[in-house]
Each structure stands twice: as C-alpha cells, then as structure tokens.
Amino acid sequence: MIKDNAGELMMIDGETIVIKDGKPYETEGIKIYEVVRVIGGKPLFLKEHIERLENSFKVLNMGVPQKIKNLGHEIHEFVRQARIVNGNVKIICDGIGGADNRTIIYETVSRYPDRTLYEKGVAVVTLEKSRTSPGAKTMEDDLRMHADNKKKEKNAYEVILVDGQGNMTEGSRSNIFFFKDGILHTAPLDKVLPGITRMKVFEFCAKKGIEVKVHPIKRNELANFDGAFLTGTSINMLPVKSIDGIVYPVSGFAVELPAQFEKHMIVDVLNA
Ligand code: PDD
C-alpha cells in the first residue's frame, strides 16, 4: 500500500493520474523500488538509479521489463508535471514477474536531517536481521516494521542490521561507514545494497586520497573505531554519535568529512 505520497499526482506506466482523496494505492506482489532526490527541479543520479533498478531485477533472476527503457523520460516528465523543485520521487515496480507488472512514480514524503544532526551526530541501534536479497532494492515490509519499532522504542535515528555471523551490514535505509585513524571501513557489496551515496563516497575518497577498506565488520569490533557515518539519498553523509550506547566523539574528522562530502556532491550535481 502506498501511504507516503506527498503530492496529488501519480504516474502509472507513463500515464498521469490524480490521487483521489488521498486514497492509498494498493501495490501487488514483489516490489522493487528506487528513491531519487530532486534538487532545483533536476532528478539526481538518474542513470545510476535506473542501472540499480535494472540490477535489482537481475539479482532476483527476473527479466528487466521493456518499459524500464522509458523510465528516465517518465521521471523527468513526472517531475515537470508535478512541479517538484526540491523533494524525493519514488519509483515502484510492482507485480514483477507477472503480466500485471506496473511502474509507479510519485512524490514521496522526504525527511532531510536538521543541520544540528550534522553537528551533533545521530544515535543508532542494531537489529539482528538481514534483508533477503541485499543486492536488490526490494520492499520488505516486515523488516521495515521491525526496524521502525526498534527506532521508536530506543529513540534512535536509524537501525543497523546485523547478520547471522554478527556482521554489521547496513542501515534499514542507509549504508554505514566506520573510521579509524582517517581510514574508512565498510561492508562488502554481497551484504549490502549498492547505495548510490556509498558509491559517491568511494569516488570522493579516491579523489581526496582517503583509503576505504571493504571487509565484514563485526559488532564486537565497534569499540575499536573512532566513529561512523550513515550514507543515503536524503542524508548524504551523517555522523553517528552512538551505536547501542557505545559513544563516538562527534568532532574533527567526524564533522569535517561530511561537510566536504556535501560540497563534493553539490559540485557533482552542478556538473551532471
Ligand atoms: N534507502 N541500504 C538500504 C537498505 C536502503 O534502503 C538505502 C536507501 C541505502 C542507501 O542507498 P542510496 O545511497 O542509494 O540512497 C542503503 C532509500 C533512500 C529509502 O528506502 O528511502
């Protein structure tokens, strides 16, 4: 069910409709999705998002529907029709693998962190659960519900998933990087969603000469790190101030790197 729509329009397989009386829309079967940020009326990293959407089908061993070929054009058209200047657009492919598969585009409620969270960092907690196919961006309502409940219960900003081997993998809606002595550490791609922001962090670090080590990270290693960052479409790079009560100082590198990354992203966006 679609309950997070922020606007009055929705595009289904290229056709724009008006959402009547805020009526929630039912979605069917397995759902693959993307969230694309729009800044100044421009959808960001659209090529990367469409490639990841196609890859989600491949990870699930499903054929990529022909209609995805028009998606870039449809997203641009939807952003224009819905007059979105700054916000987030969600694309859901539902009923996949069946004859009734659809591609649905709408503006979704966007939550961008307050400035103070970039200065003070956010509290996160762990949850012993994994997404079924980490490489695919699928909707897992049950996992989302558990994550949202835990966030509420612990008053945390995000939940970090811990797999059956005790590895910290990714956030419920973000990727996570740890750091120690100026070197970043993050989980390998077989355990996480290939985040677009994660990829941009790699590009940024390569440019800045900052080393990023990719390896499984155990929960019992948390106290060895100097700090951590969450990354994602709406949050960019956000410092973490604590994980399960283990406190990280949020100063110096922990605040400066996200600020530099934000500048790098703005330049990237302007040049795109
Ligand atoms: N979530 N890991 C998971 C499980 C995610 O759901 C997301 C994104 C990410 C970060 O990916 P990206 O940098 O491409 O946003 C990692 C989106 C934003 C969401 O569900 O709203």
Short mmCIF file of C-alpha atoms and ligand atoms in Angstrom, two decimals:
data_model
loop_
_atom_site.label_atom_id
_atom_site.label_comp_id
_atom_site.label_asym_id
_atom_site.label_seq_id
_atom_site.Cartn_x
_atom_site.Cartn_y
_atom_site.Cartn_z
CA MET A 1 0.00 0.00 0.00
CA ILE A 2 1.30 3.47 -0.88
CA LYS A 3 0.86 5.76 2.12
CA ASP A 4 3.89 8.01 1.76
CA ASN A 5 2.76 10.09 -1.21
CA ALA A 6 3.38 13.81 -0.78
CA GLY A 7 1.68 15.13 -3.90
CA GLU A 8 -1.58 14.77 -5.82
CA LEU A 9 -0.21 13.17 -8.93
CA MET A 10 0.97 9.68 -9.68
CA MET A 11 2.30 8.28 -12.94
CA ILE A 12 1.44 4.67 -13.68
CA ASP A 13 3.12 3.16 -16.76
CA GLY A 14 3.57 6.62 -18.23
CA GLU A 15 0.03 7.81 -17.59
CA THR A 16 -0.52 10.59 -15.04
CA ILE A 17 -3.46 10.32 -12.68
CA VAL A 18 -4.74 12.45 -9.81
CA ILE A 19 -4.76 10.67 -6.46
CA LYS A 20 -8.36 10.93 -5.26
CA ASP A 21 -9.00 11.99 -1.64
CA GLY A 22 -5.50 10.92 -0.65
CA LYS A 23 -6.69 7.33 -1.22
CA PRO A 24 -3.88 4.86 -0.54
CA TYR A 25 -2.93 2.83 -3.56
CA GLU A 26 -2.57 -0.91 -3.35
CA THR A 27 0.60 -2.42 -4.74
CA GLU A 28 0.88 -6.10 -5.62
CA GLY A 29 3.44 -8.90 -5.36
CA ILE A 30 7.19 -8.40 -5.12
CA LYS A 31 8.13 -4.74 -5.26
CA ILE A 32 11.41 -3.25 -6.45
CA TYR A 33 11.87 0.45 -5.82
CA GLU A 34 14.11 3.49 -6.02
CA VAL A 35 14.09 6.88 -4.29
CA VAL A 36 15.51 9.68 -6.43
CA ARG A 37 16.30 13.09 -4.99
CA VAL A 38 15.22 16.17 -6.92
CA ILE A 39 17.14 19.41 -6.45
CA GLY A 40 16.24 22.54 -8.39
CA GLY A 41 13.78 20.51 -10.47
CA LYS A 42 16.53 18.10 -11.51
CA PRO A 43 16.42 14.38 -10.64
CA LEU A 44 19.89 13.47 -9.35
CA PHE A 45 21.99 10.50 -10.45
CA LEU A 46 19.15 9.21 -12.61
CA LYS A 47 21.41 7.00 -14.72
CA GLU A 48 22.79 5.33 -11.59
CA HIS A 49 19.29 4.82 -10.14
CA ILE A 50 17.96 3.25 -13.34
CA GLU A 51 21.01 0.98 -13.56
CA ARG A 52 20.45 -0.12 -9.95
CA LEU A 53 16.75 -0.71 -10.63
CA GLU A 54 17.68 -2.95 -13.57
CA ASN A 55 20.25 -4.68 -11.41
CA SER A 56 17.60 -5.41 -8.74
CA PHE A 57 15.66 -7.41 -11.36
CA LYS A 58 18.84 -9.30 -12.28
CA VAL A 59 19.68 -10.06 -8.62
CA LEU A 60 16.20 -11.58 -8.28
CA ASN A 61 16.74 -13.60 -11.51
CA MET A 62 13.92 -11.75 -13.25
CA GLY A 63 13.86 -10.28 -16.72
CA VAL A 64 14.05 -6.48 -16.87
CA PRO A 65 10.69 -5.22 -18.22
CA GLN A 66 10.86 -3.41 -21.56
CA LYS A 67 9.02 -0.44 -20.06
CA ILE A 68 12.07 0.45 -17.93
CA LYS A 69 13.59 1.81 -21.15
CA ASN A 70 11.22 4.81 -20.89
CA LEU A 71 11.76 5.38 -17.21
CA GLY A 72 14.28 8.22 -17.44
CA HIS A 73 11.95 10.17 -19.70
CA GLU A 74 8.93 9.40 -17.47
CA ILE A 75 10.69 10.58 -14.31
CA HIS A 76 11.68 13.87 -15.98
CA GLU A 77 8.13 14.28 -17.26
CA PHE A 78 6.61 13.49 -13.85
CA VAL A 79 8.90 15.98 -12.07
CA ARG A 80 7.83 18.62 -14.61
CA GLN A 81 4.10 17.87 -14.36
CA ALA A 82 4.10 17.64 -10.56
CA ARG A 83 6.24 20.83 -10.41
CA ILE A 84 8.70 19.27 -7.96
CA VAL A 85 11.57 21.64 -7.24
CA ASN A 86 13.16 20.02 -4.19
CA GLY A 87 11.97 16.67 -2.90
CA ASN A 88 12.11 12.92 -3.38
CA VAL A 89 10.48 10.85 -6.10
CA LYS A 90 9.77 7.18 -5.55
CA ILE A 91 9.60 4.62 -8.33
CA ILE A 92 7.94 1.30 -7.55
CA CYS A 93 7.89 -1.65 -9.92
CA ASP A 94 5.19 -3.92 -8.55
CA GLY A 95 3.73 -7.27 -9.62
CA ILE A 96 7.13 -8.09 -11.07
CA GLY A 97 7.47 -11.37 -12.90
CA GLY A 98 3.72 -11.28 -13.62
CA ALA A 99 1.66 -9.97 -16.53
CA ASP A 100 0.29 -7.09 -14.44
CA ASN A 101 3.62 -5.54 -13.55
CA ARG A 102 3.48 -1.76 -13.31
CA THR A 103 5.87 1.13 -12.91
CA ILE A 104 4.54 3.72 -10.50
CA ILE A 105 6.14 7.15 -9.95
CA TYR A 106 5.10 9.61 -7.24
CA GLU A 107 6.49 12.26 -4.95
CA THR A 108 7.23 10.75 -1.57
CA VAL A 109 7.38 12.42 1.83
CA SER A 110 11.01 13.49 2.27
CA ARG A 111 12.81 13.82 5.58
CA TYR A 112 16.10 15.69 5.41
CA PRO A 113 18.08 15.83 8.65
CA ASP A 114 18.23 19.06 10.55
CA ARG A 115 21.59 20.95 10.44
CA THR A 116 22.17 20.22 14.13
CA LEU A 117 22.25 16.46 13.41
CA TYR A 118 25.31 17.02 11.16
CA GLU A 119 26.97 18.83 14.08
CA LYS A 120 25.93 16.51 16.90
CA GLY A 121 25.54 13.16 15.13
CA VAL A 122 22.74 10.63 15.43
CA ALA A 123 22.15 7.73 17.80
CA VAL A 124 21.74 4.32 16.13
CA VAL A 125 20.95 0.86 17.44
CA THR A 126 21.48 -2.61 15.98
CA LEU A 127 18.88 -5.17 14.95
CA GLU A 128 19.67 -8.82 14.29
CA LYS A 129 18.04 -9.14 10.91
CA SER A 130 19.07 -9.20 7.25
CA ARG A 131 17.33 -8.27 4.02
CA THR A 132 16.51 -11.33 1.92
CA SER A 133 18.44 -10.22 -1.19
CA PRO A 134 20.76 -7.46 0.00
CA GLY A 135 21.82 -6.53 -3.56
CA ALA A 136 18.25 -5.76 -4.65
CA LYS A 137 16.24 -2.74 -3.54
CA THR A 138 13.04 -4.56 -2.67
CA MET A 139 10.33 -3.60 -0.22
CA GLU A 140 10.45 -5.79 2.85
CA ASP A 141 7.50 -4.54 4.86
CA ASP A 142 8.07 -6.91 7.77
CA LEU A 143 11.70 -5.88 8.22
CA ARG A 144 10.76 -2.19 7.88
CA MET A 145 8.17 -2.63 10.61
CA HIS A 146 10.69 -4.25 12.97
CA ALA A 147 13.24 -1.52 12.22
CA ASP A 148 10.70 1.28 12.74
CA ASN A 149 9.52 -0.25 16.04
CA LYS A 150 13.08 -0.58 17.31
CA LYS A 151 13.85 3.02 16.32
CA LYS A 152 10.81 4.24 18.25
CA GLU A 153 11.49 2.02 21.25
CA LYS A 154 15.14 3.14 21.56
CA ASN A 155 14.60 6.70 20.34
CA ALA A 156 17.21 6.07 17.62
CA TYR A 157 17.63 7.74 14.23
CA GLU A 158 18.46 4.54 12.34
CA VAL A 159 18.75 0.81 12.86
CA ILE A 160 21.85 -1.08 11.69
CA LEU A 161 21.23 -4.64 10.56
CA VAL A 162 23.44 -7.39 11.96
CA ASP A 163 23.57 -10.66 10.05
CA GLY A 164 23.68 -14.24 11.38
CA GLN A 165 27.51 -14.10 11.63
CA GLY A 166 27.45 -10.96 13.79
CA ASN A 167 28.46 -8.62 10.92
CA MET A 168 27.22 -5.04 10.85
CA THR A 169 25.93 -4.74 7.30
CA GLU A 170 23.83 -1.65 6.52
CA GLY A 171 21.15 0.61 7.91
CA SER A 172 17.47 -0.10 7.29
CA ARG A 173 17.55 2.84 4.84
CA SER A 174 21.25 3.67 4.61
CA ASN A 175 24.78 2.33 4.30
CA ILE A 176 27.29 2.66 7.09
CA PHE A 177 31.00 3.52 7.08
CA PHE A 178 33.23 3.28 10.15
CA PHE A 179 36.54 5.10 10.51
CA LYS A 180 39.77 4.67 12.40
CA ASP A 181 42.88 6.85 12.07
CA GLY A 182 41.46 8.57 8.97
CA ILE A 183 40.73 5.30 7.10
CA LEU A 184 37.14 4.33 6.25
CA HIS A 185 35.78 0.81 6.60
CA THR A 186 32.56 -0.55 5.12
CA ALA A 187 30.82 -3.87 4.49
CA PRO A 188 31.28 -5.68 1.14
CA LEU A 189 28.70 -5.50 -1.63
CA ASP A 190 27.45 -9.06 -1.18
CA LYS A 191 25.99 -7.98 2.18
CA VAL A 192 24.50 -4.57 1.35
CA LEU A 193 22.51 -2.53 -1.10
CA PRO A 194 24.89 -0.86 -3.56
CA GLY A 195 23.97 2.62 -2.33
CA ILE A 196 24.40 5.44 -4.83
CA THR A 197 25.70 7.63 -1.99
CA ARG A 198 28.04 4.79 -0.92
CA MET A 199 29.44 4.79 -4.46
CA LYS A 200 29.84 8.59 -4.37
CA VAL A 201 31.75 8.27 -1.06
CA PHE A 202 34.20 5.90 -2.81
CA GLU A 203 34.66 8.41 -5.66
CA PHE A 204 35.10 11.28 -3.21
CA CYS A 205 37.64 9.35 -1.10
CA ALA A 206 39.62 8.32 -4.20
CA LYS A 207 39.82 12.00 -5.16
CA LYS A 208 40.89 13.06 -1.65
CA GLY A 209 43.39 10.21 -1.22
CA ILE A 210 41.41 8.72 1.69
CA GLU A 211 41.66 4.94 1.92
CA VAL A 212 38.43 2.89 2.12
CA LYS A 213 38.76 -0.71 3.28
CA VAL A 214 35.96 -3.08 2.33
CA HIS A 215 35.54 -6.05 4.66
CA PRO A 216 32.99 -7.62 7.01
CA ILE A 217 32.76 -5.65 10.27
CA LYS A 218 31.75 -7.47 13.45
CA ARG A 219 29.54 -5.93 16.06
CA ASN A 220 32.11 -6.77 18.75
CA GLU A 221 34.66 -4.55 16.92
CA LEU A 222 32.57 -1.40 17.39
CA ALA A 223 34.63 -0.02 20.27
CA ASN A 224 37.81 -0.20 18.10
CA PHE A 225 36.59 2.52 15.73
CA ASP A 226 36.88 6.29 16.15
CA GLY A 227 33.44 6.88 14.67
CA ALA A 228 30.95 6.13 11.92
CA PHE A 229 28.82 7.74 9.21
CA LEU A 230 25.49 6.83 7.67
CA THR A 231 25.06 7.49 3.95
CA GLY A 232 21.93 7.75 1.83
CA THR A 233 19.99 9.77 -0.72
CA SER A 234 18.28 12.10 1.78
CA ILE A 235 21.01 12.26 4.42
CA ASN A 236 24.20 12.44 2.30
CA MET A 237 26.83 11.63 4.95
CA LEU A 238 25.67 11.91 8.53
CA PRO A 239 27.90 11.40 11.61
CA VAL A 240 26.91 8.75 14.16
CA LYS A 241 27.24 9.71 17.83
CA SER A 242 26.49 6.31 19.34
CA ILE A 243 25.76 2.68 18.45
CA ASP A 244 23.95 0.63 21.07
CA GLY A 245 25.19 3.11 23.66
CA ILE A 246 28.88 2.97 22.55
CA VAL A 247 29.66 6.67 22.22
CA TYR A 248 31.78 8.22 19.45
CA PRO A 249 33.06 11.80 19.73
CA VAL A 250 31.49 13.96 17.02
CA SER A 251 34.20 16.50 16.22
CA GLY A 252 37.13 16.93 13.81
CA PHE A 253 37.11 14.30 11.04
CA ALA A 254 33.58 13.14 12.02
CA VAL A 255 32.13 16.56 11.17
CA GLU A 256 34.61 17.78 8.57
CA LEU A 257 34.35 14.80 6.22
CA PRO A 258 30.53 15.03 5.81
CA ALA A 259 30.85 18.79 5.19
CA GLN A 260 33.50 18.22 2.49
CA PHE A 261 31.44 15.39 1.00
CA GLU A 262 28.40 17.65 0.77
CA LYS A 263 30.45 20.21 -1.17
CA HIS A 264 31.73 17.45 -3.46
CA MET A 265 28.14 16.31 -4.10
CA ILE A 266 26.98 19.84 -4.92
CA VAL A 267 29.78 20.16 -7.49
CA ASP A 268 28.87 16.71 -8.87
CA VAL A 269 25.23 17.72 -9.15
CA LEU A 270 26.01 21.04 -10.84
CA ASN A 271 28.23 19.29 -13.39
CA ALA A 272 25.83 16.42 -14.09
N1 PDD B 1 17.02 3.81 1.08
N2 PDD B 1 20.64 0.40 2.19
C1 PDD B 1 19.29 0.30 2.23
C2 PDD B 1 18.68 -0.93 2.81
C3 PDD B 1 18.47 1.35 1.72
O1 PDD B 1 17.14 1.23 1.75
C4 PDD B 1 19.10 2.53 1.21
C5 PDD B 1 18.30 3.65 0.63
C6 PDD B 1 20.51 2.60 1.20
C7 PDD B 1 21.24 3.81 0.67
O2 PDD B 1 21.16 3.91 -0.72
P1 PDD B 1 21.24 5.30 -1.50
O3 PDD B 1 22.54 5.94 -1.15
O4 PDD B 1 21.19 4.92 -2.94
O5 PDD B 1 20.07 6.10 -1.05
C8 PDD B 1 21.24 1.50 1.69
C9 PDD B 1 16.10 4.73 0.46
C10 PDD B 1 16.56 6.12 0.37
C11 PDD B 1 14.74 4.55 1.10
O6 PDD B 1 14.36 3.42 1.31
O7 PDD B 1 14.04 5.54 1.35
#
